[in-house]
Tab-separated table of C-alpha atoms in Angstrom:
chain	number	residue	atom	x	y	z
A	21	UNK	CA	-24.825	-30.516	-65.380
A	22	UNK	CA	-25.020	-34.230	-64.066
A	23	UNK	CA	-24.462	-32.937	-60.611
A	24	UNK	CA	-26.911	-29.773	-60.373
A	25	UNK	CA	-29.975	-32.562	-61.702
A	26	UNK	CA	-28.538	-35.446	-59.297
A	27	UNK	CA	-28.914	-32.302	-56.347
A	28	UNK	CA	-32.551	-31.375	-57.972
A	29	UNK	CA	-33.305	-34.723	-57.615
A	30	UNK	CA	-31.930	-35.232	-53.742
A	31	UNK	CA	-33.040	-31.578	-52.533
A	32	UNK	CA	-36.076	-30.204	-55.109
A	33	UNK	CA	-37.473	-31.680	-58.035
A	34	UNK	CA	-38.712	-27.751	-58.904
A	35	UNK	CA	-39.118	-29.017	-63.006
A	36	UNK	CA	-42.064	-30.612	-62.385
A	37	UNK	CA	-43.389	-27.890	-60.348
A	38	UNK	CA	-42.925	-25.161	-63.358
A	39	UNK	CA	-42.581	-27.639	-66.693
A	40	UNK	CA	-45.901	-26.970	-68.959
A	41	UNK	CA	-47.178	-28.464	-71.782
A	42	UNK	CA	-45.963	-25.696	-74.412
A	43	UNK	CA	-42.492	-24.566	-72.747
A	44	UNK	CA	-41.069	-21.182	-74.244
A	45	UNK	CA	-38.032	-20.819	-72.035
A	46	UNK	CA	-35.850	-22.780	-69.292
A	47	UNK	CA	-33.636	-21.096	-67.051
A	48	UNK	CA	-31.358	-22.554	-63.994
A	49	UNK	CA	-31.659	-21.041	-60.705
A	50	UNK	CA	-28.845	-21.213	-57.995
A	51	UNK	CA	-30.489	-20.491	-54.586
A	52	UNK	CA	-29.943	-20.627	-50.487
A	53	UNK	CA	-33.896	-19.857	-49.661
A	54	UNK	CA	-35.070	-22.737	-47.436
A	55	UNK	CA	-36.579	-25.566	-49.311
A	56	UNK	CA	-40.308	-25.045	-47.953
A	57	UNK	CA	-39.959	-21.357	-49.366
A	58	UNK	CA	-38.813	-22.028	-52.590
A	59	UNK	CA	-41.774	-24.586	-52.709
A	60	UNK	CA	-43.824	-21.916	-51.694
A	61	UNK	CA	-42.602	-18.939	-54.417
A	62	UNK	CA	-42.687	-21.594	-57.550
A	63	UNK	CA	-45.987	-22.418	-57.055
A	64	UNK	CA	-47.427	-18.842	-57.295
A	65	UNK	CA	-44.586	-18.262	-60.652
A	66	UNK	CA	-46.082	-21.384	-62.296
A	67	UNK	CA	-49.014	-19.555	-61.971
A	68	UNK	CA	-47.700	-16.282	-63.332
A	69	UNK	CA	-45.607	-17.666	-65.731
A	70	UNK	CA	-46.660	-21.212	-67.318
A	71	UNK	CA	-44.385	-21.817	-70.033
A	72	UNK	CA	-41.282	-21.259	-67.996
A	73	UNK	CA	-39.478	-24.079	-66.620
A	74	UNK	CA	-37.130	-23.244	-63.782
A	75	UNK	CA	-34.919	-25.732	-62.616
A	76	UNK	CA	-33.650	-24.795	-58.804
A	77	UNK	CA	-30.491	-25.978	-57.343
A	78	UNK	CA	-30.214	-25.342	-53.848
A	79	UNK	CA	-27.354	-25.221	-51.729
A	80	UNK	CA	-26.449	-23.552	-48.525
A	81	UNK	CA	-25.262	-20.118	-48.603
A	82	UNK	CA	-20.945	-21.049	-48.105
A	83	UNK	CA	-21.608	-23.689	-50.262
A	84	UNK	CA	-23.676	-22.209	-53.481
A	85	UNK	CA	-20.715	-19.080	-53.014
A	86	UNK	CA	-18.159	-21.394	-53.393
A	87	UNK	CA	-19.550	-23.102	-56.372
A	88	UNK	CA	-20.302	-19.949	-57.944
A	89	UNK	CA	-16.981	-18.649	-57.799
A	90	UNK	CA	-15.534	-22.276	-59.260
A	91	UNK	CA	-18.013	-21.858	-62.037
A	92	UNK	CA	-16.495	-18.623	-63.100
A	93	UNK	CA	-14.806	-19.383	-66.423
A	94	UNK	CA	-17.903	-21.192	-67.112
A	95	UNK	CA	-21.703	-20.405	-65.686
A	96	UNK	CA	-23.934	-22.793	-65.240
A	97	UNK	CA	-26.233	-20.862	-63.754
A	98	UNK	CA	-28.671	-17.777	-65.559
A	99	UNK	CA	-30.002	-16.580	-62.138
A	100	UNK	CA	-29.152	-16.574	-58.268
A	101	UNK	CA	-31.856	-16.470	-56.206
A	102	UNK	CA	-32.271	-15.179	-52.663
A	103	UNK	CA	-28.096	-15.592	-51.631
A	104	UNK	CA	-27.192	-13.183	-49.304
A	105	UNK	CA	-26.017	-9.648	-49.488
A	106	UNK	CA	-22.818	-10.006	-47.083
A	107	UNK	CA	-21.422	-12.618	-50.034
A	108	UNK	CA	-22.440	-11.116	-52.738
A	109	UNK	CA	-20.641	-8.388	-52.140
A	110	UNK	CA	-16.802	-10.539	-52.144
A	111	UNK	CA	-15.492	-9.353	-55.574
A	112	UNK	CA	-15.186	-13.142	-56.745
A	113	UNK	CA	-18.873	-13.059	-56.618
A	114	UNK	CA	-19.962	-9.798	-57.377
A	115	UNK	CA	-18.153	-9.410	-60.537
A	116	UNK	CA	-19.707	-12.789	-61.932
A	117	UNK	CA	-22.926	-10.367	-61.665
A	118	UNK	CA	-25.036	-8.696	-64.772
A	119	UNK	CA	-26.584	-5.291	-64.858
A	120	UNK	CA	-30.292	-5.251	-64.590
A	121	UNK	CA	-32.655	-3.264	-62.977
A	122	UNK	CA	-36.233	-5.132	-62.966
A	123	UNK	CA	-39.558	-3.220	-64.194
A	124	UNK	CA	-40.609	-2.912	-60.304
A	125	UNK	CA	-37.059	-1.809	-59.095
A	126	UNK	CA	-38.051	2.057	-58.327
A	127	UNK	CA	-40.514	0.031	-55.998
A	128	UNK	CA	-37.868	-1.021	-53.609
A	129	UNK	CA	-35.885	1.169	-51.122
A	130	UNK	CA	-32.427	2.445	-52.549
A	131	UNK	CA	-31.274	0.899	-49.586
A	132	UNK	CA	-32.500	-2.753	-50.813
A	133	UNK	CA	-30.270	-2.477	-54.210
A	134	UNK	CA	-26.922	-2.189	-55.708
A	135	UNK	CA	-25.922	1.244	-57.022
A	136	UNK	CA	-25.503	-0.247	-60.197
A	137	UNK	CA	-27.678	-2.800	-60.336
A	138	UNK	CA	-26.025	-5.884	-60.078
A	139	UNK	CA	-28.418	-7.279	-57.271
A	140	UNK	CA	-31.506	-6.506	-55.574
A	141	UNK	CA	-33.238	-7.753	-52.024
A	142	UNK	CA	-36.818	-8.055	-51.992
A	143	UNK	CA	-36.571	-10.368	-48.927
A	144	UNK	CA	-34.262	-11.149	-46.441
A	145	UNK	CA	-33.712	-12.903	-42.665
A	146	UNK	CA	-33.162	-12.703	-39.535
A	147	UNK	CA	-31.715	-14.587	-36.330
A	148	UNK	CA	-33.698	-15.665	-33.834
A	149	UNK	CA	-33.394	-17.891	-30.419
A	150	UNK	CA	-36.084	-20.929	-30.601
A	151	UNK	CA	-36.568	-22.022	-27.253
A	152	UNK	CA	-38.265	-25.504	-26.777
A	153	UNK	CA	-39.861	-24.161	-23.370
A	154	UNK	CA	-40.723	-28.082	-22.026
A	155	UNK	CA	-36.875	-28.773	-22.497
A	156	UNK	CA	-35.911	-25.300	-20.756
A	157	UNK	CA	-38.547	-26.109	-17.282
A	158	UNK	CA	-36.568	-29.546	-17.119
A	159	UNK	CA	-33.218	-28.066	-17.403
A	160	UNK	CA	-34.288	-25.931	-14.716
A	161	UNK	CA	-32.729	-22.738	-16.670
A	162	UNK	CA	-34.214	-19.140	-17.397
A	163	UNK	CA	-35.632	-17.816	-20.366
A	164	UNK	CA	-32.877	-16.650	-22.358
A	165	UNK	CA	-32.997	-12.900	-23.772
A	166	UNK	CA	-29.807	-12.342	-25.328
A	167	UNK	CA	-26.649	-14.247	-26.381
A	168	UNK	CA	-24.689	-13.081	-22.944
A	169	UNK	CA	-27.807	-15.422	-21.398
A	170	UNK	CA	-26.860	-18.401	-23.134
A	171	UNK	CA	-23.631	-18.365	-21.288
A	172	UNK	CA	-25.053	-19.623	-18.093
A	173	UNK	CA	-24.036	-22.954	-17.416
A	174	UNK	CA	-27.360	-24.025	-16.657
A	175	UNK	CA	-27.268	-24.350	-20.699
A	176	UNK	CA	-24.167	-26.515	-20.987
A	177	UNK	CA	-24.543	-28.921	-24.007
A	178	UNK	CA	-28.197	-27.328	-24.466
A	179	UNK	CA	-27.354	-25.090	-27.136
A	180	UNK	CA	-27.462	-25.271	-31.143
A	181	UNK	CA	-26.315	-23.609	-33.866
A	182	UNK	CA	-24.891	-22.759	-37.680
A	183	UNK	CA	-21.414	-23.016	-38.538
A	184	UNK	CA	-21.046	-18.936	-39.964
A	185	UNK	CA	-18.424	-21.085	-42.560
A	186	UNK	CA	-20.976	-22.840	-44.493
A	187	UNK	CA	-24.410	-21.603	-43.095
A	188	UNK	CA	-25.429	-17.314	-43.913
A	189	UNK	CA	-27.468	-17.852	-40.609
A	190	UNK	CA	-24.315	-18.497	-38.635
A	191	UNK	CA	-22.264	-15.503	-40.278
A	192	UNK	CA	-25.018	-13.013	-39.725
A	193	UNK	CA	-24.825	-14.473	-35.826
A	194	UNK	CA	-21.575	-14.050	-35.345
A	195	UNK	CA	-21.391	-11.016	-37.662
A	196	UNK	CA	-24.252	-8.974	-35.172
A	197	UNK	CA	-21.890	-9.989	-31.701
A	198	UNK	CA	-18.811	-8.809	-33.558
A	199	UNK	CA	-20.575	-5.098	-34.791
A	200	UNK	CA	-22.732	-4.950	-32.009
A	201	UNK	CA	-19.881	-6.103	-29.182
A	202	UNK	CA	-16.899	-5.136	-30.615
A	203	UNK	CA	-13.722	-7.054	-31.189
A	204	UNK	CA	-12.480	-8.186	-28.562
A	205	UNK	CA	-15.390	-8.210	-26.152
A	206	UNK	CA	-17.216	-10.068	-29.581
A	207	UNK	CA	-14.719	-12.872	-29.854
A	208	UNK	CA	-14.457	-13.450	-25.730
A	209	UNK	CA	-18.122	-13.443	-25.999
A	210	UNK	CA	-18.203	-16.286	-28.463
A	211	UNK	CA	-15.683	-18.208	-26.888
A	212	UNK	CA	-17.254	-18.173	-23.759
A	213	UNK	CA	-21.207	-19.844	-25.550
A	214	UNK	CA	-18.728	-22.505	-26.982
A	215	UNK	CA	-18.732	-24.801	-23.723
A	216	UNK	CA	-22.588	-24.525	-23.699
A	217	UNK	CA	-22.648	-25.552	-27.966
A	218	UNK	CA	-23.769	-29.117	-28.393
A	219	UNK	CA	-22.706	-28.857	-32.048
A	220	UNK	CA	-21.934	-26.335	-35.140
A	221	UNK	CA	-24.961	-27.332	-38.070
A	222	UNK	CA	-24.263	-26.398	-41.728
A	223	UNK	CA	-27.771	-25.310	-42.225
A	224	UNK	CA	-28.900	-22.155	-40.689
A	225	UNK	CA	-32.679	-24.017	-40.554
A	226	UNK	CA	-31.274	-26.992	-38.606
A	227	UNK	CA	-31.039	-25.881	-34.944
A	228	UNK	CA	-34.562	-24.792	-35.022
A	229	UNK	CA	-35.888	-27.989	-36.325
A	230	UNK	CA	-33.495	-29.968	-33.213
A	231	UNK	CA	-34.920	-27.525	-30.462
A	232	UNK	CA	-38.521	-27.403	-31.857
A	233	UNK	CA	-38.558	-31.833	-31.229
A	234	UNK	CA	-36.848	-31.254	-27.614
A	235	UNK	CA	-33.373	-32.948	-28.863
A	236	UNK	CA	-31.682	-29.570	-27.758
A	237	UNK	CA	-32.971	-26.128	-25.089
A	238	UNK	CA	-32.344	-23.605	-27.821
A	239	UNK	CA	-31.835	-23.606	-31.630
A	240	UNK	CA	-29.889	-20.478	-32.767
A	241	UNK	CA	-31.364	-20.390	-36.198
A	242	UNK	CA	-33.910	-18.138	-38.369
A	243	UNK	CA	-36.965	-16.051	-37.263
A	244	UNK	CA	-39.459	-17.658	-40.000
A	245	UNK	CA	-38.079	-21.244	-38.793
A	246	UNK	CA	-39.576	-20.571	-35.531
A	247	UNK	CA	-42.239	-18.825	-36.734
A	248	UNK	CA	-43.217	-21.926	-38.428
A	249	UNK	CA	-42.691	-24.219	-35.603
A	250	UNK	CA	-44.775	-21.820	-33.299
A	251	UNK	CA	-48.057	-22.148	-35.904
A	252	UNK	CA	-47.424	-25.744	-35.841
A	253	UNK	CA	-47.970	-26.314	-32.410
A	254	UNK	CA	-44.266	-27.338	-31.021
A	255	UNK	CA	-43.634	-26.227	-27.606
A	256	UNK	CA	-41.438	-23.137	-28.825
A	257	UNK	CA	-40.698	-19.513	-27.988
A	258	UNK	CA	-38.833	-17.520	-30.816
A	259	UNK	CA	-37.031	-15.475	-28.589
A	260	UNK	CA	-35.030	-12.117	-30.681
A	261	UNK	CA	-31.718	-11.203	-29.171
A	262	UNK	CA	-32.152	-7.940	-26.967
A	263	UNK	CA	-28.131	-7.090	-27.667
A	264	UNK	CA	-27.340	-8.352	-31.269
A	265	UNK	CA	-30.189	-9.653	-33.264
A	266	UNK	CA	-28.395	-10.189	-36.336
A	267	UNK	CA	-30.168	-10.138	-40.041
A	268	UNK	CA	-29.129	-10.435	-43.696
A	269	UNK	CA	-30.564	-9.002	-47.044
A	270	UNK	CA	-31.559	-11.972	-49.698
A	271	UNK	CA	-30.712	-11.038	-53.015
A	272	UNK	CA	-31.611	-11.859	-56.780
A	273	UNK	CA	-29.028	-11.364	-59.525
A	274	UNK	CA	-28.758	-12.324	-62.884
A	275	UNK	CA	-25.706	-14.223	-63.663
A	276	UNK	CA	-23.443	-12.586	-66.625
A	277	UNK	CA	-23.389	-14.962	-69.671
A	278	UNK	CA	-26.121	-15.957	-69.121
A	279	UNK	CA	-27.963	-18.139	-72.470
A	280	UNK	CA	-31.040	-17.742	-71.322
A	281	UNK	CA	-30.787	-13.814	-70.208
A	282	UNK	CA	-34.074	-13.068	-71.860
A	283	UNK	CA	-36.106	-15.524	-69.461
A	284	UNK	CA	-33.973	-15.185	-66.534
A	285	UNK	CA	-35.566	-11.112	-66.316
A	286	UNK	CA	-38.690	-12.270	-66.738
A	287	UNK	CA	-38.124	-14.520	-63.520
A	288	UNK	CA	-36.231	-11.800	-62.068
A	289	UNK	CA	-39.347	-9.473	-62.882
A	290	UNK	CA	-41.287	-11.767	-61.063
A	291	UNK	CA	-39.211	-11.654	-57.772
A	292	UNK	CA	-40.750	-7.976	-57.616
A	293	UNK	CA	-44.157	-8.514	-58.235
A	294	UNK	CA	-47.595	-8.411	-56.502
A	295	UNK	CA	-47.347	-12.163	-57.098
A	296	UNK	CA	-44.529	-12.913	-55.617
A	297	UNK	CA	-45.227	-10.035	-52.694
A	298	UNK	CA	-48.305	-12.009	-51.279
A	299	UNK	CA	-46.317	-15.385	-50.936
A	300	UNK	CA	-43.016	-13.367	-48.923
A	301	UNK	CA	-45.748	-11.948	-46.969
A	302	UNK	CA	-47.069	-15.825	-45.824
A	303	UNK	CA	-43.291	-16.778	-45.442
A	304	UNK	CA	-41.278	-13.775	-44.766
A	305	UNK	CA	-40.556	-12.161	-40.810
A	306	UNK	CA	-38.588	-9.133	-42.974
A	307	UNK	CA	-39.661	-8.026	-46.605
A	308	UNK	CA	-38.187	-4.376	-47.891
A	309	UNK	CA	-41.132	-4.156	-50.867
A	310	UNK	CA	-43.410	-1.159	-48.968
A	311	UNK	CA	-47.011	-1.772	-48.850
A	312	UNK	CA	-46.957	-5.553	-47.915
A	313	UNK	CA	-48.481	-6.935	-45.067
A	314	UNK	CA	-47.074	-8.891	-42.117
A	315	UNK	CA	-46.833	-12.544	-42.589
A	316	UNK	CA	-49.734	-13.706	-39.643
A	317	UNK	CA	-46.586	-16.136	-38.215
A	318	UNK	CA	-44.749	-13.444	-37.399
A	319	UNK	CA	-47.873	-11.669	-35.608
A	320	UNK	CA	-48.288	-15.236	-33.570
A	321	UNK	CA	-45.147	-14.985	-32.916
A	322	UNK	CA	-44.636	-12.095	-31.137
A	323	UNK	CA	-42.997	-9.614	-33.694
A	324	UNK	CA	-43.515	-6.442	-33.634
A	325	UNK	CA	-45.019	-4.308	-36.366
A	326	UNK	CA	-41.865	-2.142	-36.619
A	327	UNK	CA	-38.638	-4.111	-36.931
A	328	UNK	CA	-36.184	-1.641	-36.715
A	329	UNK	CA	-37.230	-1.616	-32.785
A	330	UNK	CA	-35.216	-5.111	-32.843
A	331	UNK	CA	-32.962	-5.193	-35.292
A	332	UNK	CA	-29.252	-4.294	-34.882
A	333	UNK	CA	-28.338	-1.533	-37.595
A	334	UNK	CA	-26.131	-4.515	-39.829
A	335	UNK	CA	-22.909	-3.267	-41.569
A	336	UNK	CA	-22.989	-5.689	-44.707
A	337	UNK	CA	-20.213	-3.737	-46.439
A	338	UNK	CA	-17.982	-4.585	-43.426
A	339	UNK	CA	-19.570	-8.006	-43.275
A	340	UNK	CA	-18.534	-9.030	-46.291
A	341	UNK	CA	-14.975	-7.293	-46.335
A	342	UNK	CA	-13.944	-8.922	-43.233
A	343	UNK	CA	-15.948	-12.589	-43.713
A	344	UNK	CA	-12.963	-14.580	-44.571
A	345	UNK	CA	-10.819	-12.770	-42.051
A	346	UNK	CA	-13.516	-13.615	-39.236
A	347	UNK	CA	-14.464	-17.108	-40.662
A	348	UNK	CA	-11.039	-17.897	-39.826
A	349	UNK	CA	-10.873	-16.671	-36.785
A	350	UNK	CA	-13.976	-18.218	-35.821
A	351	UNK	CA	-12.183	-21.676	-36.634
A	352	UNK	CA	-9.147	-21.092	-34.693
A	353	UNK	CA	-11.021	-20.296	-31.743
A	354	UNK	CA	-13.837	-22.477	-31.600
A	355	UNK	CA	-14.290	-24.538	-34.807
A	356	UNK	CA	-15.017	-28.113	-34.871
C-alpha cells in the first residue's frame, strides 16, 4: 500500500482528519469526489463516527476504474466512494462489487440503486459551461447557450475541457451530445468544437478553475465547480447546455473481500444519513435523497428548483455499454 499512502500524502491526508484517540476500526476508501468535497463529507463523519479512521485515496474517475479493475485478484480497497454510475456498470467493475443495502436505502429512489444492491447514488453531477464573462466582452463573442454555440469561431483557442478517457466529467459531455444528437450528427458535432479546444484536461474540475482566473473564455467542467467560483466572487456565469446538459449518478459500493466489511457499512450507512444529507446539500447542484434542500450555490447560481427542466434524460446503461467503443472513437477523431 506504499503507493495509495504516498497519493494520501500528495492529494489528501484524510487520516488525520478521522484518526481518534481510541480507534475501533480503519477502512480504505477509493474515491473520484473532488478534493474540497471529500474535505467537506469527512469532517461531518468524524463527527458522526469518532473512532473510525478512513483513509481516502483519490483518483480521477478513468483512473481509480482502471486501478480497480488491476486490483482484482487482490483488493486493496473496503469501499468506493462517489465513482460514477456509467463505470460501474462495465462488468470488470461491477462484479468486484458486494451486496449491501444500507439501513436508509428504502429512503432513496429505486431509480438511484442497483436492483441488487451492489451500488447506490446518493449524489451525483452535472455539466455545466463556466463562462469567465470579462474574458468573453474582450473576445468580443456571445454568450454561449449550448455546445452548437461554442462552435463559433469567435471562440477559437477559447475553449476548455475534460478528456471523457480519464475525466467522468468529459464522458458524461460527450456521452449527453452522442444520446441527445445522435451518431453521426454527435460525432460531426464534436469534431467541429475541436478547432475552438485550447486543450483536453484529465480532471473534470480543471477547466472551471482555468476559465474562472481568465486563462481561457469557457471551462466545460462541473455545475458545483462553478457554483463555487460564482460565491467566490470570480467574474463567472455557469451557463447549463440548452441541447445536451449531460449528468452522472455518484455511487457508493462496498468492495467484495473486503477485511474490514463490518466498518466499511457503517461508513456506507453514513453516506445515507441526515449527517451526511446536510453537507451534499452545501456542496451538491443534484442530490436524489428526497426531502433535502437546495445547496444556496446553486440558488446564486441560477438553478432552478426543478432539475429535470434542464437535464437531458441520461441513458447510463448505454453509457457504460458503449464507453470503450466511444472513448476510442473520441481518440481517433480528436484526441491529443
Amino acid at each position: 500500500m506504499r503507493q495509495t499512502r504516498t497519493r494520501l500524502s500528495a492529494s489528501l491526508v484524510v487520516s488525520s482528519l478521522l484518526a481518534a484517540p481510541a480507534i475501533s476500526g480503519e477502512i480504505t476508501v477509493y474515491s473520484a469526489l473532488e478534493d474540497e468535497e471529500i474535505a467537506a463529507y469527512l469532517e461531518a463523519a468524524q463527527e458522526a463516527m469518532p473512532d473510525l479512521t478512513v483513509n481516502v485515496l483519490r483518483l480521477s474517475t478513468g483512473n481509480l476504474g482502471a486501478r480497480l479493475i488491476a486490483e482484482a485478484g487482490n483488493p486493496q480497497a473496503d469501499v468506493l466512494w462517489g465513482f460514477a454510475v456509467t463505470n460501474i456498470l462495465n462488468p470488470a467493475i461491477y462484479d468486484l462489487l458486494d451486496t449491501y443495502a444500507p439501513e436508509s436505502i428504502d429512503d432513496l429512489p429505486e431509480q438511484f440503486r442497483d436492483a441488487d444492491n451492489r451500488w447506490f447514488a446518493p449524489i451525483g453531477y452535472m455539466g455545466a459551461f463556466c463562462v469567465n464573462t470579462m474574458r468573453l466582452e474582450q473576445i468580443g463573442a456571445p454568450m454561449p447557450q449550448s455546445w452548437a454555440d461554442l462552435t463559433d469561431p469567435a471562440f477559437e483557442g477559447e475553449i476548455v475541457m475534460p478528456d471523457p478517457g480519464s475525466s467522468g466529467t468529459g464522458f458524461l459531455q460527450i456521452s449527453a451530445i452522442l444520446q441527445g444528437a445522435g451518431e453521426e450528427a454527435g460525432w460531426q458535432l464534436i469534431q467541429d468544437l475541436d478547432p475552438n479546444m485550447a486543450q483536453y484536461t484529465t480532471s473534470g474540475s480543471r477547466p472551471c478553475r482555468m476559465a474562472q482566473v481568465g486563462e481561457y473564455t469557457v471551462g466545460a467542467s462541473l455545475s458545483f465547480v462553478a457554483m463555487q467560483g460564482i460565491e467566490q466572487g470570480f467574474p463567472l456565469e455557469m451557463v447549463i447546455p440548452s441541447d445536451f446538459a449531460g449528468f452522472e449518478l455518484e455511487a457508493n459500493a462496498l468492495i467484495r473481500g473486503s477485511s474490514n466489511a463490518e466498518d466499511a457499512r457503517r461508513f456506507l450507512d453514513w453516506t445515507l444519513s441526515e449527517s451526511a444529507a446536510q453537507v451534499y446539500s452545501e456542496n451538491k447542484a443534484l442530490i436524489t435523497l428526497p426531502g433535502v434542500p437546495r445547496s444556496p450555490l446553486a440558488a446564486q447560481a441560477g438553478l432552478p428548483d426543478d432539475l429535470s427542466e434542464v437535464l437531458f434524460p441520461m441513458d447510463f446503461a448505454t453509457s457504460g455499454a458503449q464507453r470503450d467503443a466511444i472513448i476510442e472513437r473520441w481518440r481517433e477523431l480528436v484526441g491529443r
